[in-house]
Coordinates of C-alpha atoms and ligand atoms in Angstrom, one line a residue:
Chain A
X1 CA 102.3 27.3 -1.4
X2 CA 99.8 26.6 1.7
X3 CA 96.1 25.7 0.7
X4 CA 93.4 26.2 3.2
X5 CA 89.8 24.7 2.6
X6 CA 87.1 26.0 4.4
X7 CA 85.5 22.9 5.8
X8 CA 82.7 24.5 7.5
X9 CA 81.9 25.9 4.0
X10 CA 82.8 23.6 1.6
X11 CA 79.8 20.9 0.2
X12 CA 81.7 18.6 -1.6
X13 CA 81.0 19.5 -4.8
X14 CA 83.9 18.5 -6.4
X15 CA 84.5 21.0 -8.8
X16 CA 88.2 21.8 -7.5
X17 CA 89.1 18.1 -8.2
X18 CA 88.8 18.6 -11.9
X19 CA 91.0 21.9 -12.0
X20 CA 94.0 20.6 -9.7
X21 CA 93.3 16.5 -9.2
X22 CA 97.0 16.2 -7.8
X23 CA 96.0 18.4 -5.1
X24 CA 92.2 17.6 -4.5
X25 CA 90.5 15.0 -4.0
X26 CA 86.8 13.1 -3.0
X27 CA 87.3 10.3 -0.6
X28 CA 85.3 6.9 -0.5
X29 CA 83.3 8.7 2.3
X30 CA 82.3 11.3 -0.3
X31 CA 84.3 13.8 1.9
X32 CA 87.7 16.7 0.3
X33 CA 90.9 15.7 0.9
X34 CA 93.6 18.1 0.1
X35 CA 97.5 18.8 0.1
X36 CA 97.7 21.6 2.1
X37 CA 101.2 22.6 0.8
X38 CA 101.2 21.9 -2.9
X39 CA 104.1 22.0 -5.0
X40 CA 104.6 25.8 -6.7
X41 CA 104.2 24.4 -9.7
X42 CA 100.7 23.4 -9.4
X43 CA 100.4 27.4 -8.2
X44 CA 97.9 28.2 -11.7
X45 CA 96.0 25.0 -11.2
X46 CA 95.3 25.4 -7.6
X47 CA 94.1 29.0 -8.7
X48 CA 92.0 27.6 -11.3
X49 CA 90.3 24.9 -8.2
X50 CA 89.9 28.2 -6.1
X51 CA 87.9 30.0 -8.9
X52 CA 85.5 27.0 -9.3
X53 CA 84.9 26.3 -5.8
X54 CA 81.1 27.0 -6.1
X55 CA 81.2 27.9 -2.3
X56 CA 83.7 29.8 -2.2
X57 CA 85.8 27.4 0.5
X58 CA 89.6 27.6 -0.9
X59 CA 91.9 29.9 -0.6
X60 CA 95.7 30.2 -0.9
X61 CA 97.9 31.3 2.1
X62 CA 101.1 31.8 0.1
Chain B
X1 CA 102.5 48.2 -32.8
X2 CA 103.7 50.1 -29.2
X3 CA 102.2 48.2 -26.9
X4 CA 104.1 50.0 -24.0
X5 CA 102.1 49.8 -20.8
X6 CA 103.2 53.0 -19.7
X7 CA 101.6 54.9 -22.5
X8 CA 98.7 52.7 -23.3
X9 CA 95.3 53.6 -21.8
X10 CA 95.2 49.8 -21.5
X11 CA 92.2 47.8 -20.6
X12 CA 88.3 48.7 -19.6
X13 CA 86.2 46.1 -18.2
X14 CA 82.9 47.0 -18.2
X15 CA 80.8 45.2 -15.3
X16 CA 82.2 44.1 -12.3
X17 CA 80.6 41.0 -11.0
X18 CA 82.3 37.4 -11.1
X19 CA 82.9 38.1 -15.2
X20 CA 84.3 41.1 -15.0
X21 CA 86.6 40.3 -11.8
X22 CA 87.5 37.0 -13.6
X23 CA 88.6 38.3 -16.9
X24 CA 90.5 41.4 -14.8
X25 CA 92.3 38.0 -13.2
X26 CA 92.7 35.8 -16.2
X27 CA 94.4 39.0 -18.4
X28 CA 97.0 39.0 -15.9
X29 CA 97.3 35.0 -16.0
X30 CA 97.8 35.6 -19.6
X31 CA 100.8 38.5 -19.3
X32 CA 99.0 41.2 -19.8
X33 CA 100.8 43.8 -17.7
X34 CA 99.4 47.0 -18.4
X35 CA 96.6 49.0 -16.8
X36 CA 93.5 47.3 -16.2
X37 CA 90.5 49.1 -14.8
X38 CA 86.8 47.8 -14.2
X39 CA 83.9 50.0 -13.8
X40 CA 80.3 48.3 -12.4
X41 CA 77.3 50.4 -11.9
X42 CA 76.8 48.5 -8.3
X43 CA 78.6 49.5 -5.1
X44 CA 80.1 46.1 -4.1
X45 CA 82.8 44.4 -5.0
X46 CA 82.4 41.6 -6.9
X47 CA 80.2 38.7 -5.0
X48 CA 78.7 35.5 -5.6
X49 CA 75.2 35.3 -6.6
X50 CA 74.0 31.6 -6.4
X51 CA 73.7 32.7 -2.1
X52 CA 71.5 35.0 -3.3
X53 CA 68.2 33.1 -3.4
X54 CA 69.3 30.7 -1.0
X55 CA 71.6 31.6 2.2
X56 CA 71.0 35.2 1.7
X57 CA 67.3 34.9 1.9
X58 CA 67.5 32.3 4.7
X59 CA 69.8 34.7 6.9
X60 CA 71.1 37.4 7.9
X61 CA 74.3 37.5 5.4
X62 CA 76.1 40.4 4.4
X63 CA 78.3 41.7 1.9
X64 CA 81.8 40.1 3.1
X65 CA 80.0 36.8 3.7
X66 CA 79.2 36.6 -0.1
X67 CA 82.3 38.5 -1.9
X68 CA 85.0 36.7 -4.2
X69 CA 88.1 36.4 -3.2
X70 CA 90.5 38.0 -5.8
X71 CA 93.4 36.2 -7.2
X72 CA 97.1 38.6 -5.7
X73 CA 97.8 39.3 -9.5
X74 CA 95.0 42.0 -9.4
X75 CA 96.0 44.2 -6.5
X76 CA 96.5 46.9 -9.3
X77 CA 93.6 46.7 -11.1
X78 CA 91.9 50.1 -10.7
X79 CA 87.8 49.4 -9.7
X80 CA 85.6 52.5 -10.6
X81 CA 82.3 51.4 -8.7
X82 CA 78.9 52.6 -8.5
X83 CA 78.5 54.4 -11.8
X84 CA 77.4 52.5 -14.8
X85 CA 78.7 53.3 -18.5
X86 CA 76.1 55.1 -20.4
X87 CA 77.6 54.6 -23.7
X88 CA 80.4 53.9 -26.1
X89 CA 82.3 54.5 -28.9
X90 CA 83.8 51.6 -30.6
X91 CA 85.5 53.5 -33.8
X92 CA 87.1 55.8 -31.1
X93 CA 87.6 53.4 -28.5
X94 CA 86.1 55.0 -25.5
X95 CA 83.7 54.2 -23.0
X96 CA 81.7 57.2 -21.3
X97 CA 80.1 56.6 -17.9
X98 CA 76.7 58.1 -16.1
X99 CA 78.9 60.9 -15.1
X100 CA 80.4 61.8 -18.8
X101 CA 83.7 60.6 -17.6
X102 CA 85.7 59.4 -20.6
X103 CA 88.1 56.4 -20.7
X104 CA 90.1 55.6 -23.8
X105 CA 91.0 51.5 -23.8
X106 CA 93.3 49.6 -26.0
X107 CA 91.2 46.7 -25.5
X108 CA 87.7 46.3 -24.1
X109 CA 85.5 43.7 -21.7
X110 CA 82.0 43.4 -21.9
X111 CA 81.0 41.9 -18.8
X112 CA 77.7 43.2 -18.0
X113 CA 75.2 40.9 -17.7
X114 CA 71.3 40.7 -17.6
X115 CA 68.9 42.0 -15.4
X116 CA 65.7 40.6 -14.4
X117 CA 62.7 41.0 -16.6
X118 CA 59.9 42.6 -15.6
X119 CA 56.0 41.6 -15.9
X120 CA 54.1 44.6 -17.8
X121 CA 51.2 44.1 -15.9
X122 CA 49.2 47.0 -14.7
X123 CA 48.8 47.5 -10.6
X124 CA 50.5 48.5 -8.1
X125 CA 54.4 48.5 -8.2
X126 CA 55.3 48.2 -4.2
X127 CA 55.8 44.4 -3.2
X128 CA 57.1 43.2 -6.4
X129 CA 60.5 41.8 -6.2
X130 CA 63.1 40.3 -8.2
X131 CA 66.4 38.6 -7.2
X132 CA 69.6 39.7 -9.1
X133 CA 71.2 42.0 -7.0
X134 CA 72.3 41.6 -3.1
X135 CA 70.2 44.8 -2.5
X136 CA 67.4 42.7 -3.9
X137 CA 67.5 39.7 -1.9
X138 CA 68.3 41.8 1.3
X139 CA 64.9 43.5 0.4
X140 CA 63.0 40.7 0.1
X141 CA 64.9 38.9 3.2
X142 CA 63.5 41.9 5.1
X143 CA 60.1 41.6 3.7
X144 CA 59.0 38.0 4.2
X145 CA 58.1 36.7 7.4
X146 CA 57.0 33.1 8.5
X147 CA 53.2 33.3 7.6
X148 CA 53.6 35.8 4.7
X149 CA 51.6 34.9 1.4
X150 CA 54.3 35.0 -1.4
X151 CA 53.4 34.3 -4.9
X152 CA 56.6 33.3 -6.7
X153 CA 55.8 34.7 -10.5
X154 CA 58.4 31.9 -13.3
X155 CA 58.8 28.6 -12.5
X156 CA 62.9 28.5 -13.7
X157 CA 65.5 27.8 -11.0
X158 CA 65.6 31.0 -9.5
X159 CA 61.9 31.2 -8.9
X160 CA 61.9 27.1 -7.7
X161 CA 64.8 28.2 -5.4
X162 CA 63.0 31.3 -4.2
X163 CA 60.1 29.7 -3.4
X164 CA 62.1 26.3 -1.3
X165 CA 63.8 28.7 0.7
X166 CA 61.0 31.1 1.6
X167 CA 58.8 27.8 2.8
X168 CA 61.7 26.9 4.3
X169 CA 61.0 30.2 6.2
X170 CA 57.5 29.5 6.8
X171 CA 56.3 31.3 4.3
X172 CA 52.8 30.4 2.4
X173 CA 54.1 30.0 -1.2
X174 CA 52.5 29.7 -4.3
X175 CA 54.4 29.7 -8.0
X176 CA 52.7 30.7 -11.3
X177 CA 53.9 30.1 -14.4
X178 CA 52.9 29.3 -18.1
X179 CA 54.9 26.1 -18.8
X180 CA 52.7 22.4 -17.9
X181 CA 55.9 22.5 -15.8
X182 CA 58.7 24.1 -13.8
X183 CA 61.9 23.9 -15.2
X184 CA 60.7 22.5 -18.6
X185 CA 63.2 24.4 -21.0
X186 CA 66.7 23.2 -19.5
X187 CA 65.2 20.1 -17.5
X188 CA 62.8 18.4 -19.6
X189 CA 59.2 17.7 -18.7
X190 CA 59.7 14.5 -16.6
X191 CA 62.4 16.4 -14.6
X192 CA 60.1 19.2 -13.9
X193 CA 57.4 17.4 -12.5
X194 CA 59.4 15.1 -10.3
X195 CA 60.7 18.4 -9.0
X196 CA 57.3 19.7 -8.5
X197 CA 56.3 16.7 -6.5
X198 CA 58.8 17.7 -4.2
X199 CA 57.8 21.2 -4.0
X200 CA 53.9 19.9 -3.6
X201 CA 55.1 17.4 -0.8
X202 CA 56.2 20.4 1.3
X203 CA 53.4 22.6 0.5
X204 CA 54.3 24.4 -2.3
X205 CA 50.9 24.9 -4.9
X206 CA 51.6 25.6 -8.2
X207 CA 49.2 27.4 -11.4
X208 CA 50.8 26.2 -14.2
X209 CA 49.8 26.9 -17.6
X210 CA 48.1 30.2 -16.4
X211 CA 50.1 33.9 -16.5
X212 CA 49.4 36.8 -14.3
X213 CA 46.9 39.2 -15.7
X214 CA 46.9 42.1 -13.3
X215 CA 48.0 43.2 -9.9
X216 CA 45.1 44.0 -7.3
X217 CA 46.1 46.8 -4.5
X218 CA 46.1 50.2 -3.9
X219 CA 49.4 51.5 -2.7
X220 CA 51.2 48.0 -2.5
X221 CA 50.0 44.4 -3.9
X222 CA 47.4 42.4 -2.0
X223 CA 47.3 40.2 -4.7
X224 CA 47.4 39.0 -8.4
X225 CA 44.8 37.9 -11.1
X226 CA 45.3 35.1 -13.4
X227 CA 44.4 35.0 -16.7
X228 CA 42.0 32.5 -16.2
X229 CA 40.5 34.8 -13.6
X230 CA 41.7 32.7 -10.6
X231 CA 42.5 35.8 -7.5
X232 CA 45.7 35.0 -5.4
X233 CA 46.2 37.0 -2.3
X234 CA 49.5 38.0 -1.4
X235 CA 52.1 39.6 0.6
X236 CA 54.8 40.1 -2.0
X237 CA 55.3 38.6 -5.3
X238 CA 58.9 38.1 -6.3
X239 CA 58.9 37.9 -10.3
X240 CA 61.4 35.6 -11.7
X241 CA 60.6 35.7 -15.7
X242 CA 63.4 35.9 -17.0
X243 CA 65.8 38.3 -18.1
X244 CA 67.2 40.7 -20.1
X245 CA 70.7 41.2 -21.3
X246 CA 72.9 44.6 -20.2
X247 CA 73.9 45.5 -23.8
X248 CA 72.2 49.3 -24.3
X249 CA 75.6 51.1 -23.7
X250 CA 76.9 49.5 -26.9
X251 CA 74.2 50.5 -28.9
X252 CA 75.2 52.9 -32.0
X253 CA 78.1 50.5 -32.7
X254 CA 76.1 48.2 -35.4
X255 CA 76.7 44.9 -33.3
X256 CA 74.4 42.0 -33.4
X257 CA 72.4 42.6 -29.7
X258 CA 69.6 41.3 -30.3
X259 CA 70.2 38.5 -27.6
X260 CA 73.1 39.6 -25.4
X261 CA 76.4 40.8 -27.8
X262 CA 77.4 38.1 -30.2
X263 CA 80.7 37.1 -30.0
X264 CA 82.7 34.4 -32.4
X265 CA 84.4 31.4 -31.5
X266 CA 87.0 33.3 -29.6
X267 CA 84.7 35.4 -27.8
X268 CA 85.6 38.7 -29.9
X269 CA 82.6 40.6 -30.2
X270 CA 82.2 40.5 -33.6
X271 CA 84.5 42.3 -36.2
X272 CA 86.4 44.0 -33.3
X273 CA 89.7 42.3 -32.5
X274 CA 90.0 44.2 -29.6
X275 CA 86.6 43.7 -27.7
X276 CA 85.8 40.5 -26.2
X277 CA 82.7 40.0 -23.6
X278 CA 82.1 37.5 -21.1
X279 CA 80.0 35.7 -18.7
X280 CA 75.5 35.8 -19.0
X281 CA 75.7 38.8 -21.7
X282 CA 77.8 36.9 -24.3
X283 CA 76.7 34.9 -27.2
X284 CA 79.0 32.9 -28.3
X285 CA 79.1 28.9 -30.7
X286 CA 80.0 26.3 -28.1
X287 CA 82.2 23.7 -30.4
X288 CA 81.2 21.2 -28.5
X289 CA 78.1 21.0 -29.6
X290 CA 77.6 23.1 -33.1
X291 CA 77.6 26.6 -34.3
X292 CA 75.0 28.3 -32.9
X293 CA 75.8 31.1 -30.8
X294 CA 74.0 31.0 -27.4
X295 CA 73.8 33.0 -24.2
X296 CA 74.6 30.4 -21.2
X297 CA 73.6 31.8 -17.7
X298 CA 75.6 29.2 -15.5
X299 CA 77.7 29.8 -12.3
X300 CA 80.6 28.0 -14.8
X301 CA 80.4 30.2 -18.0
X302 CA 82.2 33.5 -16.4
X303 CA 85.2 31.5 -15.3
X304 CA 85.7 29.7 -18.6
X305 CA 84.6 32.7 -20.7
X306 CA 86.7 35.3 -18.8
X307 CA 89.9 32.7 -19.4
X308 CA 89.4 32.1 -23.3
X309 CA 88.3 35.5 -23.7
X310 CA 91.3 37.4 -21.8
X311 CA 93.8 35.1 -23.7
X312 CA 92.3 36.6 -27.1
X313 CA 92.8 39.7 -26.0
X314 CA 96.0 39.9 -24.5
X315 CA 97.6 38.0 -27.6
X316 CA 96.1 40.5 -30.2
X317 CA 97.2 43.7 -27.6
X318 CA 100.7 42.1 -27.4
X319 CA 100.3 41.7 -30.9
X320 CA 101.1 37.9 -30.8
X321 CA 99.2 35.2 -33.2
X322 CA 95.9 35.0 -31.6
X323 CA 95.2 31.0 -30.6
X324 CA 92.1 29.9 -33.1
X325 CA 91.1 26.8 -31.3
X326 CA 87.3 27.2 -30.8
X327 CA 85.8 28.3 -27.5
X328 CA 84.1 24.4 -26.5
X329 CA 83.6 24.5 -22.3
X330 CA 81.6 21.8 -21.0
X331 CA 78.8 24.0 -18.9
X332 CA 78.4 22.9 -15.2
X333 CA 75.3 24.0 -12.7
X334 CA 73.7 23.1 -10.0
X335 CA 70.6 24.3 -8.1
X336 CA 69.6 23.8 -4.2
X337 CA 66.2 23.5 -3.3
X338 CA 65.2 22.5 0.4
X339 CA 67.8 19.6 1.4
X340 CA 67.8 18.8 -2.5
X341 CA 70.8 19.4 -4.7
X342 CA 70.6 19.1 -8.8
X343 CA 74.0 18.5 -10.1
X344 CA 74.1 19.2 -14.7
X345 CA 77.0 18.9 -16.5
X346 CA 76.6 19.2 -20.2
X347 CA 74.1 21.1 -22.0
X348 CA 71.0 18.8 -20.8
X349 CA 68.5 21.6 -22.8
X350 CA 69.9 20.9 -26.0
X351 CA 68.8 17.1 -24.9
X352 CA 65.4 17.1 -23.6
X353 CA 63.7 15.4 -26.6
X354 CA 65.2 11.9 -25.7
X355 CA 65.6 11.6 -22.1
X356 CA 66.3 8.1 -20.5
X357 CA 66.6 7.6 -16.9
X358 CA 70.1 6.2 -16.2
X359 CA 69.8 5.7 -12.4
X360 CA 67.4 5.4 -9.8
X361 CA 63.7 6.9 -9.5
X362 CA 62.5 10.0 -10.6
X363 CA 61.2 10.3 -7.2
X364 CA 64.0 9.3 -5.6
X365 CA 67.9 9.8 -6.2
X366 CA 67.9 9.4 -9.6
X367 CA 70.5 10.5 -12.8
X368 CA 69.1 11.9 -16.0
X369 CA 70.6 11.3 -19.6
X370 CA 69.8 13.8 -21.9
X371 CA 70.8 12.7 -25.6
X372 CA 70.8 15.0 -29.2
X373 CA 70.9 12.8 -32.3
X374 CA 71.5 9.7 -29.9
X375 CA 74.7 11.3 -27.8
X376 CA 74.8 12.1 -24.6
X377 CA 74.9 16.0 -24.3
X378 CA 74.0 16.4 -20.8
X379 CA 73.3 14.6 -17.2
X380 CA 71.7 15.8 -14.4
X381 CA 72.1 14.4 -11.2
X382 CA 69.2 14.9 -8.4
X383 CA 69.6 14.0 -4.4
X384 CA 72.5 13.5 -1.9
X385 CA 75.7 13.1 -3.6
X386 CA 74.4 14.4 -6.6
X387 CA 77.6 15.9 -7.5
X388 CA 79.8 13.2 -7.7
X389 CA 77.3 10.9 -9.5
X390 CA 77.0 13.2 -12.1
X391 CA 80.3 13.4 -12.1
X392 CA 80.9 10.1 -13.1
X393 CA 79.2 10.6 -16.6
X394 CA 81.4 13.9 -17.4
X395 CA 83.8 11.7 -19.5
X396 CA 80.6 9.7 -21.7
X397 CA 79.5 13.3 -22.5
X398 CA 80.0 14.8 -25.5
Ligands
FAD401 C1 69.7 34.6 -7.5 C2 70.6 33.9 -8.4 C3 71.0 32.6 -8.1 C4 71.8 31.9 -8.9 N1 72.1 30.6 -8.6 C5 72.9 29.8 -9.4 C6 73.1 28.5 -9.2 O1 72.7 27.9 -8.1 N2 73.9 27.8 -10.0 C7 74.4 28.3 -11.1 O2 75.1 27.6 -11.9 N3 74.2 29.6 -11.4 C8 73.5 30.4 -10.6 N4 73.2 31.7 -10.9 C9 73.8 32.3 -12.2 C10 75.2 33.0 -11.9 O3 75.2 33.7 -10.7 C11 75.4 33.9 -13.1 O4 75.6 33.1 -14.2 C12 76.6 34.8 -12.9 O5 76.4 35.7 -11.8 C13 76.9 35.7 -14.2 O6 78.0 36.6 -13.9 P1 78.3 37.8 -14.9 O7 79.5 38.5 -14.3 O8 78.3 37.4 -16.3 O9 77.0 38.7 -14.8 P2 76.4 39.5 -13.6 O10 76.7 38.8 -12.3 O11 75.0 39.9 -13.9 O12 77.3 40.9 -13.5 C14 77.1 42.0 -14.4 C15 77.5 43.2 -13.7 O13 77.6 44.3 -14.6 C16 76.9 45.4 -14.0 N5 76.5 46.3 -15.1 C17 75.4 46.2 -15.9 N6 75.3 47.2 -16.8 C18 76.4 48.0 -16.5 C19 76.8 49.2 -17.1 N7 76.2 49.8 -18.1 N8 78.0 49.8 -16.6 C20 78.6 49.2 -15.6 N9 78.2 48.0 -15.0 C21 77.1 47.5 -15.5 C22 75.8 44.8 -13.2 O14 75.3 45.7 -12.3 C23 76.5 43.6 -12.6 O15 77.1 44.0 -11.4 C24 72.4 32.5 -10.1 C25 72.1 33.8 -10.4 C26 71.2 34.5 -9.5 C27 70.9 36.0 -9.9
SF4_402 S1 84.9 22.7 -5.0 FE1 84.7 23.7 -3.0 S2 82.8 22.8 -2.1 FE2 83.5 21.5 -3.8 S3 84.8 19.9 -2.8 FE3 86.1 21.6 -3.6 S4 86.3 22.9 -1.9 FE4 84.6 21.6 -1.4

C-alpha cells in the first residue's frame, strides 16, 4: 500500500496518529512523519487515519 | 431471513454529506455487500464543511478543493443527488423523494443533518446570510468586500470564525449576541472572554447580552436594531443562531424528534432494528459520560457514528447477533480563528461548572480542564501547537 500526505495541506493536527500510530507519527519538531508504504495489513487503519485527517491531506495510492 | 443482495432493495441513506458518505463507507467495511444508494437534496458530492467559514470565505475555493475523498469500497454505491426525500414510511419501508420517486430499503440511514436557524425578525430579507451550505459561503464570499460593515448575528464558533475571517478580509465587523459571552455553552465563561479579547485586540466589537430586534432597509438590510434600541448599520448580516435538525421527512412515524431523531446506544433509531442515523441529526447516550441522549455537532461525530452505526445495521441485515457494547466516542473539535487554533477533546460543555487552568495564561497559550463531579471530562487547548497539547491529556480524560 503507498501513503501520500499532502504536506502543503496538512496542519499537524494529529488526528491520523491515533487511528494508525504504526504508520503516523508527530516529531519532536511538532512536524508528520509517515511510512509511505505501510504493511497491507494496517490497510483498515490507515483508512480510518485518512477519514480523520481534518484537512483532508492523506490519501492511499494503492 | 433471505438476505440475498440480488433481490434485496438493500440500503437508503438519506443525506449525503460526510455522514452519509461515511456510513455508505463503513457498511462496506462491515460486509455489507448489497446495494447501497444515498440520496442528498444538494448537488455536490459530499464535502468538508469546517473550510466553509474559513478558507472558503478567505478565497476563491471551489467545489473539488473542498470534496471528500471516498474510500475504493464505494465505487458502487448509487448517489441520487439534488432532490431531497419528502417523506417516509417506516411500517412499509420506503422512502419517497421531492419528485414521488419511491425506494423500498431493507435497512435505512438517517444522515440529514441541521440547517441553520433563522432570526424571526421583521425587515428586509436580502443581505442576510447563513453558513451551512458551500452555496452559502460562496454567497457571502461574493458579497463582502474589504471595508463592508458586517454584523455577525450568534456568538458560537461558527459566528466567532465568520467574523476572524471576514476582518481578516478587511471587513468592519461587529457580533451580537445574548450570552455575557461568546462561546459560553461549550467553552465556559472564562474561555469566552479570553477569546473575546482576542477578537477586541483586532477590532472586532461585540453587543453582548442584547438580541436583534428588527431589520432596517427597504429592499436589502442597511442595518439592524437592538433590543435595547442601539442602531447598527450594515452591509450584510450573516446569522449564526443556531440550528435546526433535518428530521421533517420522518414525521408520521411516531419517533422521538423533538431534538434531532433519538437513537439508543447502538444508534438504532428507536424501536426500528433496521434504521440507524448518524452524524449532527442523531441523538444518541454517550457511555462515556451517562445516559442522556445528546445531539453532538462536531467534525468527529459523523466518522464515529457512521462506524458504530453501519456495524448495527449490517449485523441485524445479515441477520448476525448485533454487538451490544454501548456507543462511548470521545468527541474531538477544533476551531480556527485568525492565526489562533482551539484544540477540545472530551466533552468540555458537560464541564464548565469547575474549570481550572492547567497550563499557561488565559491570554496566552494556555490548556483548559473542564471537570464534572471532580473528573476530567474535557480539555481544550488554545494557541500554536494546540493540538498536540491537548493531546497529551486524551488519556487522563474520562
Ligand atoms: C461553516 C461550518 C464550519 C464548521 N467548522 C467545524 C470545525 O472547525 N470543527 C468541527 O469540529 N466541526 C465543524 N463543523 C461541523 C461539521 O462540519 C459537522 O458536524 C458535519 O458537517 C456534520 O455532518 P453530517 O453529515 O452529520 O450533516 P450535514 O453535513 O449537515 O449533512 C446533511 C446532508 O443532508 C442533506 N439533507 C437534509 N435534508 C434532506 C432530505 N430531506 N433529503 C435528502 N438530503 C437531505 C443536507 O442538504 C446535507 O447535505 C462546521 C460546520 C459548518 C457548517
Ligand atoms: S491528521 Fe491530517 S493534518 Fe493532522 S497530522 Fe495527520 S495528515 Fe496532518
Amino acid at each position: 500500500m503507498k501513503v501520500v500526505v499532502d504536506m502543503e495541506r496538512c496542519q499537524d493536527h494529529g488526528q491520523c496518529v491515533f487511528s494508525a500510530p504504526e504508520v503516523f507519527q508527530i516529531n519532536a519538531a511538532g512536524r508528520l512523519e509517515y511510512v509511505a508504504d505501510p504493511d497491507d495489513a494496517l490497510r483498515e487503519a490507515v483508512e480510518d487515519a485518512a477519514d480523520v485527517c481534518p484537512l483532508q491531506a492523506i490519501t492511499i495510492e494503492d | 431471513m433471505p438476505t440475498s443482495s440480488q433481490t434485496a432493495p438493500g440500503v437508503v441513506v438519506v443525506g449525503a454529506s460526510m455522514g452519509g458518505l461515511r456510513a455508505a463507507e463503513q457498511l462496506r467495511a462491515a460486509g455489507w455487500s448489497g446495494p447501497v444508494t444515498v440520496v442528498g437534496d444538494e448537488p455536490h458530492m459530499p464535502y468538508n464543511r469546517p473550510p466553509l467559514s474559513k478558507e472558503v470565505l478567505a478565497s476563491d475555493v471551489t467545489h473539488p478543493a473542498v470534496a471528500f475523498r471516498a474510500r475504493a469500497s464505494t465505487a458502487d454505491v448509487a448517489w441520487r443527488l439534488g432532490t431531497p426525500v419528502a417523506s417516509a414510511d417506516l411500517a412499509a419501508r420506503t422512502v419517497t423523494l421531492a419528485d414521488d420517486t419511491q425506494l423500498p430499503y431493507t435497512g435505512l440511514v438517517v444522515a440529514t443533518g441541521i440547517r441553520p436557524r433563522r432570526l424571526p425578525c421583521p425587515g428586509p430579507v436580502a443581505g442576510r446570510h447563513v453558513v451551512r451550505t458551500l452555496d452559502d459561503a460562496q454567497n457571502l464570499r461574493a458579497a463582502l468586500r474589504p471595508g463592508s460593515r458586517v454584523v455577525v448575528v450568534g456568538a458560537g464558533f461558527i459566528g466567532c470564525e465568520v467574523a476572524a475571517t471576514a476582518r481578516g478580509l478587511g471587513a468592519e465587523v461587529a457580533v451580537v449576541a445574548p450570552e455575557a459571552e461568546p462561546m459560553t455553552r461549550p467553552l465556559g465563561a472564562e474561555l469566552g472572554a479570553a477569546l473575546r479579547r482576542r477578537h477586541e485586540a483586532r477590532g472586532v466589537v461585540f453587543h453582548l447580552g442584547r438580541t436583534v430586534g428588527h431589520f432596517s432597509g427597504i429592499d436589502a438590510v442597511t442595518g439592524l436594531v437592538l433590543d435595547d434600541g442601539t442602531a447598527l448599520p450594515a452591509d450584510l448580516v450573516v446569522e449564526a443562531v443556531g440550528s435546526t435538525p433535518n428530521t421533517a421527512w420522518l414525521d408520521g412515524n411516531g419517533l422521538d424528534l423533538s431534538d434531532g431523531v433519538l437513537c439508543d446506544a447502538l444508534l438504532r433509531v428507536e424501536g426500528r432494528p433496521d434504521v440507524v442515523a448518524v452524524g449532527d441529526v442523531a441523538r444518541f447516550p454517550n457511555a462515556r459520560y451517562d445516559d442522556v441522549p445528546r445531539r453532538v455537532e462536531h467534525w468527529s461525530i459523523p466518522t464515529d457514528t457512521a462506524k458504530r452505526a453501519a456495524r448495527t445495521l449490517a449485523a441485524h441485515l445479515a441477520g448476525e447477533a448485533v454487538d451490544g457494547e454501548p456507543f462511548a466516542p470521545l468527541p474531538a473539535f477544533w476551531s480556527d480563528q485568525y492565526a489562533e487554533r482551539l484544540q477540545s477533546f472530551g466533552a468540555p460543555g458537560l464541564g464548565v461548572d469547575d474549570i481550572r487552568l492547567l497550563e499557561g495564561d488565559f491570554d496566552a497559550d494556555c490548556v483548559v480542564g473542564y471537570h464534572a463531579e471532580g473528573r476530567l471530562v474535557g480539555v481544550v487547548a488554545l494557541g500554536g501547537g494546540a493540538a498536540a497539547t491537548a493531546a497529551r491529556y486524551r488519556g487522563a480524560l474520562v
